[in-house]
Short mmCIF file of C-alpha atoms and ligand atoms in Angstrom, two decimals:
data_model
loop_
_atom_site.label_atom_id
_atom_site.label_comp_id
_atom_site.label_asym_id
_atom_site.label_seq_id
_atom_site.Cartn_x
_atom_site.Cartn_y
_atom_site.Cartn_z
CA MET A 632 22.36 -8.42 8.90
CA ASP A 633 21.29 -11.96 8.20
CA ILE A 634 20.15 -12.22 4.60
CA GLU A 635 19.64 -15.99 4.58
CA HIS A 636 17.30 -15.71 7.53
CA VAL A 637 15.17 -13.12 5.73
CA ARG A 638 15.15 -15.24 2.57
CA SER A 639 13.98 -18.35 4.38
CA ARG A 640 11.19 -16.48 6.19
CA PHE A 641 10.04 -14.83 2.97
CA LYS A 642 9.83 -18.23 1.27
CA LYS A 643 7.90 -19.69 4.14
CA HIS A 644 5.33 -16.89 4.29
CA PHE A 645 4.93 -16.29 0.58
CA ASN A 646 4.62 -19.70 -1.09
CA ASP A 647 8.25 -20.38 -1.86
CA GLU A 648 8.57 -17.21 -3.90
CA VAL A 649 11.89 -15.40 -4.35
CA GLY A 650 12.06 -11.60 -4.45
CA SER A 651 14.74 -8.90 -4.47
CA VAL A 652 16.63 -8.08 -1.30
CA TYR A 653 17.43 -4.56 -0.10
CA ALA A 654 19.15 -3.21 2.99
CA SER A 655 19.54 0.10 4.72
CA PRO A 656 21.55 0.94 7.85
CA GLY A 657 21.06 2.69 11.16
CA ARG A 658 23.44 5.52 12.04
CA ILE A 659 25.70 7.01 14.63
CA ASN A 660 26.28 10.73 14.98
CA LEU A 661 29.66 11.96 16.17
CA ILE A 662 28.35 15.42 17.05
CA GLY A 663 25.54 17.83 16.08
CA GLU A 664 22.43 16.77 17.97
CA HIS A 665 19.05 18.51 17.57
CA THR A 666 20.69 20.82 15.06
CA ASP A 667 19.12 19.33 11.92
CA TYR A 668 15.64 20.82 12.32
CA ASN A 669 17.35 24.11 13.20
CA GLY A 670 19.02 24.29 9.78
CA GLY A 671 22.40 23.51 11.37
CA PHE A 672 25.14 20.94 10.81
CA VAL A 673 25.15 17.25 11.70
CA PHE A 674 27.98 14.72 11.44
CA PRO A 675 26.57 11.20 11.16
CA GLY A 676 27.74 7.97 9.57
CA ALA A 677 25.86 4.82 8.57
CA ILE A 678 26.69 1.66 10.52
CA ASP A 679 26.97 -2.07 9.94
CA LYS A 680 23.58 -2.69 11.54
CA GLY A 681 20.31 -2.10 9.77
CA MET A 682 17.25 -3.55 8.10
CA VAL A 683 17.04 -6.17 5.39
CA ALA A 684 13.86 -6.70 3.36
CA GLU A 685 12.94 -9.16 0.66
CA ILE A 686 10.28 -7.75 -1.65
CA LYS A 687 8.31 -9.10 -4.61
CA VAL A 688 5.52 -7.58 -6.67
CA ASN A 689 2.35 -9.62 -6.03
CA GLY A 690 0.03 -8.57 -8.87
CA THR A 691 -2.56 -6.92 -6.56
CA ASP A 692 -2.94 -3.41 -5.14
CA LYS A 693 -2.20 -4.71 -1.65
CA VAL A 694 0.93 -4.72 0.44
CA ARG A 695 1.39 -7.88 2.50
CA ALA A 696 4.11 -7.33 5.06
CA TYR A 697 5.65 -9.68 7.60
CA SER A 698 7.89 -8.47 10.41
CA ILE A 699 10.20 -11.39 11.12
CA ASP A 700 11.44 -9.98 14.42
CA LEU A 701 7.98 -9.22 15.80
CA LYS A 702 6.32 -12.25 14.15
CA ASP A 703 3.53 -9.92 13.06
CA TYR A 704 1.70 -9.72 9.74
CA VAL A 705 -0.15 -6.72 8.27
CA GLU A 706 -2.00 -6.10 5.00
CA PHE A 707 -3.01 -2.74 3.60
CA GLY A 708 -4.28 -1.44 0.27
CA LEU A 709 -2.18 1.06 -1.66
CA ASN A 710 -5.25 3.26 -2.08
CA GLU A 711 -6.23 3.20 1.59
CA GLU A 712 -5.92 6.49 3.44
CA ASP A 713 -5.98 5.02 6.95
CA ALA A 714 -2.67 3.89 8.33
CA PRO A 715 -2.40 0.41 9.88
CA LYS A 716 -2.50 0.22 13.68
CA ALA A 717 0.80 -1.65 14.13
CA SER A 718 3.46 1.02 14.47
CA TRP A 719 6.08 -0.91 12.46
CA ALA A 720 3.66 -1.18 9.52
CA ARG A 721 2.99 2.56 9.56
CA TYR A 722 6.57 3.14 8.39
CA ILE A 723 6.03 1.01 5.29
CA PHE A 724 2.56 2.42 4.73
CA GLY A 725 3.89 5.99 5.09
CA VAL A 726 6.68 5.42 2.58
CA CYS A 727 4.16 4.05 0.03
CA ARG A 728 1.78 6.98 0.60
CA GLU A 729 4.56 9.56 0.31
CA ILE A 730 5.79 8.03 -2.94
CA ILE A 731 2.26 8.00 -4.35
CA LYS A 732 1.78 11.62 -3.21
CA ARG A 733 4.82 12.53 -5.30
CA GLY A 734 3.29 10.90 -8.37
CA GLY A 735 5.25 7.63 -8.10
CA LYS A 736 3.44 4.65 -9.61
CA ILE A 737 3.88 1.57 -7.46
CA GLN A 738 2.14 -1.81 -7.32
CA GLY A 739 1.25 -4.15 -4.51
CA PHE A 740 4.04 -6.28 -3.08
CA ASP A 741 4.86 -8.97 -0.55
CA THR A 742 7.65 -8.36 1.89
CA ALA A 743 9.36 -9.92 4.88
CA PHE A 744 11.98 -7.95 6.77
CA ALA A 745 14.23 -8.13 9.82
CA GLY A 746 16.80 -5.92 11.45
CA ASP A 747 19.66 -5.81 13.90
CA VAL A 748 19.53 -2.14 14.89
CA PRO A 749 18.42 -2.17 18.51
CA LEU A 750 15.01 -0.49 18.83
CA GLY A 751 14.85 2.72 20.85
CA ALA A 752 18.62 2.89 21.32
CA GLY A 753 19.03 6.13 19.38
CA MET A 754 20.53 4.40 16.33
CA SER A 755 17.58 5.12 14.02
CA SER A 756 15.98 1.77 13.43
CA SER A 757 12.93 3.57 12.04
CA ALA A 758 14.97 5.55 9.49
CA ALA A 759 16.62 2.27 8.45
CA LEU A 760 13.20 0.77 7.81
CA GLU A 761 11.94 3.81 5.89
CA SER A 762 15.06 4.06 3.76
CA THR A 763 15.00 0.36 2.94
CA PHE A 764 11.53 0.66 1.45
CA ALA A 765 11.98 4.08 -0.14
CA PHE A 766 15.18 2.88 -1.82
CA ALA A 767 13.70 -0.49 -2.83
CA LEU A 768 10.45 0.81 -4.32
CA ASN A 769 12.32 3.51 -6.23
CA ASP A 770 14.59 0.84 -7.69
CA MET A 771 11.95 -1.82 -8.37
CA PHE A 772 9.50 0.52 -10.10
CA ASN A 773 12.12 2.71 -11.82
CA LEU A 774 10.68 5.84 -10.26
CA GLY A 775 13.78 7.99 -10.80
CA ILE A 776 13.53 9.66 -7.39
CA ASP A 777 16.84 11.23 -6.34
CA LYS A 778 18.59 10.25 -3.11
CA PHE A 779 17.69 13.40 -1.18
CA GLU A 780 14.05 12.94 -2.01
CA LEU A 781 14.25 9.33 -0.78
CA ALA A 782 15.50 10.66 2.57
CA LYS A 783 12.71 13.25 2.60
CA ILE A 784 10.14 10.53 1.95
CA GLY A 785 11.35 8.80 5.13
CA GLN A 786 11.25 12.06 7.07
CA ALA A 787 7.73 12.88 5.83
CA THR A 788 6.67 9.40 6.93
CA GLU A 789 7.77 10.25 10.49
CA HIS A 790 5.92 13.58 10.35
CA ASN A 791 2.69 12.43 8.76
CA TYR A 792 2.22 8.86 9.99
CA CYS A 793 4.31 8.45 13.16
CA GLY A 794 3.89 11.77 15.00
CA VAL A 795 7.59 12.69 15.18
CA ASN A 796 8.58 16.06 13.70
CA CYS A 797 12.13 14.91 13.13
CA GLY A 798 14.86 16.54 11.07
CA ILE A 799 16.57 14.97 8.06
CA MET A 800 19.72 13.55 9.69
CA ASP A 801 18.75 9.91 10.21
CA GLN A 802 17.22 9.27 6.81
CA PHE A 803 20.04 11.20 5.12
CA ALA A 804 22.70 9.08 6.84
CA SER A 805 20.85 5.88 6.06
CA VAL A 806 20.64 6.71 2.34
CA PHE A 807 23.99 8.49 1.83
CA GLY A 808 26.23 6.43 4.14
CA LYS A 809 29.70 5.49 2.89
CA GLU A 810 32.06 2.90 4.31
CA GLY A 811 34.73 4.45 6.53
CA SER A 812 33.36 8.01 6.28
CA LEU A 813 31.31 10.35 8.40
CA ILE A 814 29.25 12.91 6.52
CA ARG A 815 28.93 16.54 7.48
CA LEU A 816 25.58 17.78 6.28
CA ASP A 817 24.49 21.41 6.24
CA CYS A 818 20.78 20.93 6.89
CA ARG A 819 19.94 24.38 5.51
CA SER A 820 21.64 24.17 2.10
CA LEU A 821 21.79 20.34 2.04
CA GLU A 822 25.46 20.54 1.03
CA TYR A 823 27.44 17.61 2.37
CA LYS A 824 31.01 16.44 2.62
CA TYR A 825 32.45 13.01 3.39
CA PHE A 826 35.18 12.89 6.04
CA PRO A 827 37.20 9.65 6.18
CA PHE A 828 37.01 8.56 9.81
CA LYS A 829 39.64 6.03 10.84
CA PRO A 830 40.89 7.27 14.18
CA VAL A 831 44.10 5.29 14.60
CA GLY A 832 44.55 4.32 18.24
CA TYR A 833 40.90 4.85 19.17
CA LYS A 834 37.67 2.89 19.19
CA LEU A 835 34.12 4.18 18.89
CA VAL A 836 31.98 2.40 21.43
CA LEU A 837 28.26 2.68 22.06
CA LEU A 838 26.95 1.93 25.53
CA ASP A 839 23.21 1.39 25.64
CA SER A 840 21.55 2.45 28.89
CA VAL A 841 18.62 0.22 27.88
CA VAL A 842 16.30 3.04 28.98
CA LYS A 843 13.37 3.71 26.66
CA HIS A 844 11.34 6.78 27.38
CA GLU A 845 7.72 6.44 26.38
CA LEU A 846 7.02 10.12 25.87
CA ALA A 847 10.10 10.66 23.77
CA SER A 848 8.20 11.74 20.64
CA SER A 849 6.08 14.42 22.33
CA ALA A 850 9.09 15.73 24.28
CA TYR A 851 11.05 15.80 21.01
CA ASN A 852 8.32 17.81 19.27
CA LYS A 853 8.23 20.19 22.23
CA ARG A 854 11.97 20.86 21.90
CA ARG A 855 11.49 21.67 18.26
CA GLN A 856 8.66 24.04 19.14
CA SER A 857 10.88 25.89 21.64
CA CYS A 858 13.53 26.38 18.96
CA GLU A 859 10.99 27.75 16.52
CA THR A 860 9.62 30.16 19.14
CA ALA A 861 13.12 31.44 19.90
CA ALA A 862 14.00 31.81 16.20
CA ALA A 863 10.76 33.72 15.54
CA ALA A 864 11.43 36.09 18.44
CA ILE A 865 14.92 36.85 17.10
CA ARG A 866 13.59 37.28 13.56
CA ASN A 867 10.92 39.72 14.72
CA ASN A 868 13.48 41.63 16.72
CA ASN A 869 15.09 43.26 13.72
CA HIS A 870 16.85 40.18 12.37
CA PRO A 871 14.68 39.17 9.39
CA GLU A 872 17.55 37.05 8.05
CA VAL A 873 17.16 34.52 10.87
CA GLU A 874 15.11 31.73 9.41
CA PHE A 875 16.47 29.04 11.73
CA LEU A 876 18.40 29.14 15.00
CA ARG A 877 21.38 28.18 12.87
CA ASP A 878 21.35 31.76 11.56
CA ALA A 879 21.38 33.31 15.04
CA THR A 880 24.24 34.32 17.35
CA MET A 881 24.30 34.30 21.14
CA ASP A 882 24.14 38.12 21.07
CA MET A 883 20.93 38.01 19.07
CA LEU A 884 19.48 35.50 21.50
CA LYS A 885 20.41 37.66 24.49
CA GLU A 886 18.48 40.57 22.96
CA VAL A 887 15.21 38.62 23.21
CA LYS A 888 15.85 37.08 26.62
CA ASP A 889 12.90 38.93 28.17
CA GLN A 890 10.54 38.03 25.35
CA ILE A 891 10.78 34.24 25.57
CA SER A 892 10.48 31.78 28.43
CA ALA A 893 13.57 30.77 30.38
CA GLU A 894 13.09 27.26 29.05
CA ASP A 895 13.00 28.32 25.39
CA TYR A 896 16.08 30.45 26.03
CA MET A 897 18.06 27.47 27.36
CA ARG A 898 17.03 25.30 24.43
CA ALA A 899 18.16 27.95 21.94
CA GLU A 900 21.44 28.51 23.78
CA TYR A 901 22.25 24.82 23.46
CA VAL A 902 21.46 24.76 19.72
CA ILE A 903 23.53 27.85 18.88
CA GLU A 904 26.53 26.37 20.69
CA GLU A 905 26.04 22.92 19.21
CA VAL A 906 26.02 24.18 15.62
CA GLN A 907 29.44 25.71 16.24
CA ARG A 908 30.74 22.54 17.92
CA VAL A 909 30.16 20.52 14.74
CA LEU A 910 32.37 22.90 12.77
CA ASP A 911 35.02 22.82 15.52
CA VAL A 912 35.02 19.02 15.48
CA CYS A 913 35.40 18.88 11.69
CA ASP A 914 38.39 21.23 11.92
CA ALA A 915 39.90 19.19 14.74
CA LEU A 916 39.46 15.96 12.75
CA GLU A 917 41.31 17.42 9.79
CA ARG A 918 44.22 18.13 12.15
CA GLY A 919 43.98 14.65 13.69
CA ASP A 920 43.28 16.36 17.02
CA TYR A 921 41.14 13.79 18.81
CA GLU A 922 41.53 15.46 22.19
CA THR A 923 39.50 18.43 20.93
CA VAL A 924 36.96 16.12 19.30
CA GLY A 925 36.51 14.39 22.64
CA GLN A 926 36.28 17.61 24.61
CA LYS A 927 33.51 18.87 22.31
CA MET A 928 31.64 15.60 22.82
CA TYR A 929 31.68 16.19 26.59
CA GLU A 930 30.45 19.75 26.02
CA THR A 931 27.58 18.40 23.93
CA HIS A 932 26.65 16.00 26.68
CA HIS A 933 26.63 18.79 29.22
CA GLY A 934 24.42 20.93 26.96
CA MET A 935 22.02 18.09 26.20
CA SER A 936 21.76 17.28 29.87
CA LYS A 937 21.55 20.74 31.46
CA LEU A 938 20.20 23.06 28.75
CA TYR A 939 18.29 20.91 26.31
CA GLU A 940 17.30 18.43 29.03
CA VAL A 941 17.14 15.33 26.88
CA SER A 942 19.44 13.15 28.96
CA CYS A 943 18.42 11.05 31.96
CA GLU A 944 20.01 9.76 35.14
CA GLU A 945 21.32 6.60 33.50
CA LEU A 946 22.95 8.41 30.58
CA ASP A 947 24.48 11.04 32.85
CA TYR A 948 25.89 8.23 34.93
CA LEU A 949 27.46 6.52 31.90
CA ASN A 950 28.94 9.86 30.91
CA ASP A 951 30.40 10.34 34.40
CA ILE A 952 32.00 6.90 34.34
CA ALA A 953 33.60 7.69 30.99
CA LYS A 954 35.02 10.91 32.38
CA LYS A 955 36.37 9.20 35.49
CA CYS A 956 38.03 6.50 33.38
CA GLY A 957 39.77 9.13 31.24
CA VAL A 958 37.80 8.34 28.07
CA THR A 959 38.62 10.93 25.39
CA GLY A 960 35.02 11.83 24.51
CA SER A 961 31.54 10.71 25.57
CA ARG A 962 27.99 11.95 25.17
CA VAL A 963 24.37 10.94 24.79
CA MET A 964 23.68 10.16 21.13
CA GLY A 965 20.59 10.81 18.99
CA GLY A 966 17.34 12.32 20.17
CA GLY A 967 18.00 11.42 23.82
CA PHE A 968 15.55 10.53 26.60
CA GLY A 969 17.27 7.13 26.77
CA GLY A 970 19.33 5.04 24.37
CA CYS A 971 23.12 5.14 24.05
CA THR A 972 26.18 7.13 24.84
CA ILE A 973 28.79 7.32 22.09
CA ASN A 974 32.36 7.09 23.39
CA LEU A 975 35.70 7.79 21.74
CA VAL A 976 38.09 5.57 23.67
CA LYS A 977 41.84 5.05 23.38
CA ASP A 978 42.64 1.44 22.46
CA GLU A 979 44.66 0.86 25.62
CA LEU A 980 41.81 2.12 27.83
CA HIS A 981 39.03 0.22 26.10
CA ASP A 982 38.91 -3.00 28.15
CA ALA A 983 39.27 -1.32 31.53
CA PHE A 984 36.58 1.24 30.65
CA ILE A 985 34.06 -1.37 29.56
CA LYS A 986 34.74 -3.45 32.65
CA GLU A 987 34.29 -0.47 34.94
CA ALA A 988 31.18 0.80 33.10
CA PHE A 989 29.49 -2.60 33.31
CA ALA A 990 30.33 -3.10 36.98
CA SER A 991 29.33 0.32 38.28
CA TYR A 992 26.23 0.62 36.10
CA LYS A 993 25.04 -2.74 37.34
CA GLU A 994 25.71 -1.80 40.92
CA LYS A 995 23.68 1.39 40.59
CA PHE A 996 20.81 0.34 38.32
CA GLY A 997 20.62 -3.41 38.88
CA HIS A 998 21.43 -4.36 35.29
CA GLU A 999 24.28 -3.97 32.85
CA PRO A 1000 24.34 -1.59 29.88
CA LYS A 1001 24.72 -3.14 26.42
CA LEU A 1002 27.83 -2.71 24.35
CA TYR A 1003 27.86 -2.16 20.58
CA GLU A 1004 31.03 -1.85 18.55
CA VAL A 1005 30.05 -0.30 15.24
CA VAL A 1006 31.74 -0.11 11.86
CA ILE A 1007 31.03 2.88 9.60
CA SER A 1008 29.42 1.37 6.52
CA ASP A 1009 27.57 1.96 3.25
CA GLY A 1010 24.04 3.36 2.96
CA ALA A 1011 20.90 1.94 1.30
CA ARG A 1012 21.61 -0.70 -1.34
CA LYS A 1013 20.34 -3.74 -3.22
CA LEU A 1014 21.81 -7.00 -1.96
CA ALA A 1015 20.28 -9.52 -4.33
C1 GLA B 1935 16.34 12.02 16.16
C2 GLA B 1935 15.74 12.68 14.91
C3 GLA B 1935 16.81 13.45 14.13
C4 GLA B 1935 17.61 14.38 15.02
C5 GLA B 1935 18.08 13.65 16.28
C6 GLA B 1935 18.74 14.57 17.26
O1 GLA B 1935 17.22 11.01 15.80
O2 GLA B 1935 15.15 11.73 14.08
O3 GLA B 1935 16.21 14.15 13.07
O4 GLA B 1935 16.89 15.53 15.33
O5 GLA B 1935 17.01 13.00 16.94
O6 GLA B 1935 19.91 15.07 16.73
#
């Protein structure tokens, strides 16, 4: 994250002014995918890539925002109801609206921001942007909003201004991240626990398929709908305690097999298994048993590909290469439909795996994947 770059752009666009600088990271997720909106567990960590924004109150009721990466400028009034057209600006607009909705008193500001989380790679660049502004405005205007609510402001921004009915994982990780630790979050009770994650002898490697699926948000919302349909069927079938799929067992699901579509059944099956896998991985980590961690990652990939159907040919191919090379664990990461695989690779296998993945991916798809080595880092913070 290049702070000096942001500072120089801010100066240039806003009359040599100097503001405060805030940053918020993207995230990885070791395991627990599509479990958050089902009240289940997730296991993310913030990374050393994110968004940096310089911000200064401008004495008006307008926000003047400059995206350094996109070289695009947008203005909107804090009292306007209509969101800006530019999708990047909707995130900032949404955060302002959600704070105002909660009674937060904010004033107009100038901002320039840039990021190094690759867009559409499943590393939550949008959550990084939301958390940067939610954290910054809370700090600058002394709003006293707690950290969970900051994450929820980001999530509500996705729901109400960006059309994605996402869970809480990405914004939570971006706000609560801690250097060297993954965080297990129970998305029903919101209890969380930090797990130091320094797998000696292994590297965590992200391989970006560079595939971006255009319909990802509507397909995502459809998955969520399937889960809610399945949970409702179970609840109405004499299990009133089942609020989310997290509360259901495979036996309960089997009881309603004839009442829901085959597709909804498969989606629910994946979720019920995935919730359990997160707990298994946490146990395995406490024993230092990385073989089990890796095996669960492969199981997740299989479920996401065959039951939840959020993988794609390119990601399946990257997963196959990992398996053939003897990589300990590999799976599609994040919402899916494109983006990265996350791989847990033994140090001694790392170079050979990357070489093989690049060569065979290029041979099959005509271009190489991208490689990101990530460091587990701190969450939202003020830099200057
Ligand atoms: C996206 C969403 C998250 C979560 C993941 C899948 O990243 O924003 O809330 O549902 O997909 O685990």
